[in-house]
GROMACS .gro file of C-alpha atoms in nm:
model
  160
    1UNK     CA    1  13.231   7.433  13.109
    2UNK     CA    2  13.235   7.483  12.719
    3UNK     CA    3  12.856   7.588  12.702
    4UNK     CA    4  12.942   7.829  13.016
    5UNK     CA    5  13.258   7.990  12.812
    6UNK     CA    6  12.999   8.011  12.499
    7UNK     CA    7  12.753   8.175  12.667
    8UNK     CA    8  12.998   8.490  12.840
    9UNK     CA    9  13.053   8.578  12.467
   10UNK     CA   10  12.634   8.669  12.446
   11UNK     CA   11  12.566   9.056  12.629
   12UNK     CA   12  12.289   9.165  12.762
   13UNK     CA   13  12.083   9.517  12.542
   14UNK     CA   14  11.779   9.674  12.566
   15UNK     CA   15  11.552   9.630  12.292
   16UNK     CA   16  11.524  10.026  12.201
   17UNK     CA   17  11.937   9.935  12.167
   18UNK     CA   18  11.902   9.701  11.882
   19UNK     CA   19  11.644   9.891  11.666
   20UNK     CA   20  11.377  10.160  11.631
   21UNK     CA   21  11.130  10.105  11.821
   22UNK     CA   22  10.796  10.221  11.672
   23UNK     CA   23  10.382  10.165  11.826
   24UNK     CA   24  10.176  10.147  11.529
   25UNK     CA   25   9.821  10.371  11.507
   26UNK     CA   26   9.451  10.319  11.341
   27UNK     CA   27   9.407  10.590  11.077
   28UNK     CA   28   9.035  10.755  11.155
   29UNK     CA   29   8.788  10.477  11.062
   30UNK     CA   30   8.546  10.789  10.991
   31UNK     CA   31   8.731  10.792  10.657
   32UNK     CA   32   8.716  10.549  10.435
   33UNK     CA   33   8.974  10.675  10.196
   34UNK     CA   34   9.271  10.577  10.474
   35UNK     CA   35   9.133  10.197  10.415
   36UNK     CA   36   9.163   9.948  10.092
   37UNK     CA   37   9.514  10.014   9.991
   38UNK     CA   38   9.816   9.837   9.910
   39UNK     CA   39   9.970   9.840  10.237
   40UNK     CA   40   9.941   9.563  10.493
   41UNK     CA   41   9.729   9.646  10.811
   42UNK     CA   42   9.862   9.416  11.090
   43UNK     CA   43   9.666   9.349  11.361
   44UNK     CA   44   9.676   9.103  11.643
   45UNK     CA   45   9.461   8.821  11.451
   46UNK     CA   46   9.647   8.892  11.169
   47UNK     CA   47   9.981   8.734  11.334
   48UNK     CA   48   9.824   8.407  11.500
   49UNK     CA   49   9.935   8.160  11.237
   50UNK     CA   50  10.190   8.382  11.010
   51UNK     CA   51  10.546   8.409  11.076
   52UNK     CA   52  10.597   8.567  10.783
   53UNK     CA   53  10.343   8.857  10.750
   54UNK     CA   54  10.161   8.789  10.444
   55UNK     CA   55   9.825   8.829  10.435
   56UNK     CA   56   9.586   9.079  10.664
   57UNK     CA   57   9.214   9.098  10.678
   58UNK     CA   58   9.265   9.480  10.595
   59UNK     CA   59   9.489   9.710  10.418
   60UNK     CA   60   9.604  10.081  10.442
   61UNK     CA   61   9.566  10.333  10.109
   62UNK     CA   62   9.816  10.550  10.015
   63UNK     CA   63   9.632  10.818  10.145
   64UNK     CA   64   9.635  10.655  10.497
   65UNK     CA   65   9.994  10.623  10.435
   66UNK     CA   66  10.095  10.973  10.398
   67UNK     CA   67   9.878  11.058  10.725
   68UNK     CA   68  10.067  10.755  10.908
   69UNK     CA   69  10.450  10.810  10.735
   70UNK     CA   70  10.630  10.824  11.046
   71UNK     CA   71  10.479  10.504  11.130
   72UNK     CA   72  10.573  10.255  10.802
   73UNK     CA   73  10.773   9.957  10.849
   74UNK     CA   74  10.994   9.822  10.584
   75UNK     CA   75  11.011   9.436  10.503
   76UNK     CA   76  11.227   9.249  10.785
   77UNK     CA   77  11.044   9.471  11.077
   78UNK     CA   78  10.963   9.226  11.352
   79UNK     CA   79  10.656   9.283  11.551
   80UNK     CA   80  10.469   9.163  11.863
   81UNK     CA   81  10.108   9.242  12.009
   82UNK     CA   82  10.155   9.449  12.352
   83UNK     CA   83   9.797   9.523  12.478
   84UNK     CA   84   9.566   9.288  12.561
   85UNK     CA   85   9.659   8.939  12.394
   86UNK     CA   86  10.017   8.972  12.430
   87UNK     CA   87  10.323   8.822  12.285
   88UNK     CA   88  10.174   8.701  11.898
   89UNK     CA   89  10.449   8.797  11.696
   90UNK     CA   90  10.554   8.809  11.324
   91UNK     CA   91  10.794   8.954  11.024
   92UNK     CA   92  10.670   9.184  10.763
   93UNK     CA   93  10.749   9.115  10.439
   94UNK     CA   94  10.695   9.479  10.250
   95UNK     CA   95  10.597   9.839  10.384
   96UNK     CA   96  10.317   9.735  10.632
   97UNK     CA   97  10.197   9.957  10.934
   98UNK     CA   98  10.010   9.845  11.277
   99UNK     CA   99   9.772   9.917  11.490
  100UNK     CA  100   9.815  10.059  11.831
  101UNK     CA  101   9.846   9.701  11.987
  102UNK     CA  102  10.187   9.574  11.822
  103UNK     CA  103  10.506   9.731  11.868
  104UNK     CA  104  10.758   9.712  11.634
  105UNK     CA  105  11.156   9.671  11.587
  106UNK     CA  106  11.329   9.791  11.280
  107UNK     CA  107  11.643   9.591  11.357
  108UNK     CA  108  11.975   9.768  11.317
  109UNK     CA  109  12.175   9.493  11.124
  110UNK     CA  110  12.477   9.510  11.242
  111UNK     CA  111  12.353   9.431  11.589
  112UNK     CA  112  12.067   9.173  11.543
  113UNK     CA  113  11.972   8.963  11.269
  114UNK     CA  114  11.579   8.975  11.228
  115UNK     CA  115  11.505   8.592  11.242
  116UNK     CA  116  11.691   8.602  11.534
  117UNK     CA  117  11.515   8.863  11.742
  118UNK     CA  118  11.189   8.657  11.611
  119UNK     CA  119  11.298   8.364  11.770
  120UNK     CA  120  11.392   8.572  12.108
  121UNK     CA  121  11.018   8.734  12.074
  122UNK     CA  122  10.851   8.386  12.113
  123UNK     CA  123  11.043   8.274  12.361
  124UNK     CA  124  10.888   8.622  12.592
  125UNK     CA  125  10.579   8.538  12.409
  126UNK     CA  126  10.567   8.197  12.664
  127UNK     CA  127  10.695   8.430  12.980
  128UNK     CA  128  10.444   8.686  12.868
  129UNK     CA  129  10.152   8.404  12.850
  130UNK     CA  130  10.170   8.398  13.237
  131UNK     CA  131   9.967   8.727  13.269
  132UNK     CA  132   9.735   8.679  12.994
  133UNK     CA  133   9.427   8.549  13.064
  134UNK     CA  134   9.197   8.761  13.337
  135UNK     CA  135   9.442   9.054  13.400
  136UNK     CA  136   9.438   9.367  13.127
  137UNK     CA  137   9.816   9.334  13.002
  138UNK     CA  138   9.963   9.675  12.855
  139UNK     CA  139  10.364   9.668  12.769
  140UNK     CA  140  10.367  10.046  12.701
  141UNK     CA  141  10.644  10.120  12.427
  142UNK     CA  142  10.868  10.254  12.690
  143UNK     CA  143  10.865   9.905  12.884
  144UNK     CA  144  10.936   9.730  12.573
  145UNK     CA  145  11.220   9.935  12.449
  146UNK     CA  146  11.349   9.904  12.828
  147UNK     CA  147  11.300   9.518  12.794
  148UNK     CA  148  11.674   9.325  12.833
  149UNK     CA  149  11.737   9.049  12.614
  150UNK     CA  150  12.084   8.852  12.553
  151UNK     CA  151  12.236   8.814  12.263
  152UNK     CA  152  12.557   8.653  12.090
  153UNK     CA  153  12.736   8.833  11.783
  154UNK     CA  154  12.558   8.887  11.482
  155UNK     CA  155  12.730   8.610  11.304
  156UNK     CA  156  12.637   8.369  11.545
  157UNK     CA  157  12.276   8.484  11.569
  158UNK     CA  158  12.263   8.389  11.181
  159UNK     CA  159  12.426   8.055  11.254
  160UNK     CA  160  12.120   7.985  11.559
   0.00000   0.00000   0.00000
């Protein structure tokens, strides 16, 4: 009965409620200037055995940045592969953009705690692992900002 009376406290949100919601973008490979730069390039490989986003096989310049502003994520930006190989996820750990394959959640703080909404991503990763395999898997950005998670108060998430 305690766990039950627990558990009424958590409510049920939309990810596109808890954060921006942003689908990264491959700058023009035709240019070479966009590439070689300080800014982490995430892509799907590049989460496999990172939780914390630290190294990726390439990098962005600052002139790829300015053509890709709208799409830079700070440090703390969670992020999970949507096309294909679905559900790797990860944290970035300074200004990093992605390719067109992860979508991305700039958490709004006061309503979930980044580690937290980690932990809630690899838990979908294992419902999401169901379809992978022989079927094409797309989560458009639209499905995943429509996709319903609970959640408990922010100070409990940082206690979990």
């Amino acid at each position: 009965m305690q766990k039950n009376k627990k558990r009424k406290k958590w409510r049920r949100v939309r990810l596109g409620e808890v954060g921006k919601i942003i689908t990264g973008k491959t700058p023009s490979t035709k240019e070479a200037s966009n590439f070689g730069g300080q800014f982490p390039f995430i892509t799907i490989p590049d989460l496999k055995n990172q939780r914390f986003v630290i190294e990726t096989e390439r990098t962005i310049s600052e002139i790829g940045a300015q053509k890709m502003r709208g799409l830079k994520l700070p440090p703390r930006t969670v992020v999970m592969s949507c096309l294909a190989t679905v559900g790797e996820t990860g944290i970035t750990t300074r200004e990093s953009f992605t390719n067109q394959q992860i979508n991305a959640v700039i958490c709004d703080s006061q309503i979930i705690d980044y580690k937290f909404l980690y932990y809630i991503f690899n838990y979908l990763k294992k419902l999401l692992k169901q379809y992978d395999g022989s079927v094409y898997i797309n989560i458009s950005k639209s499905k995943f900002a429509n996709l319903e998670v609970e959640i408990p108060s922010i100070d409990m998430q940082k206690r979990i």
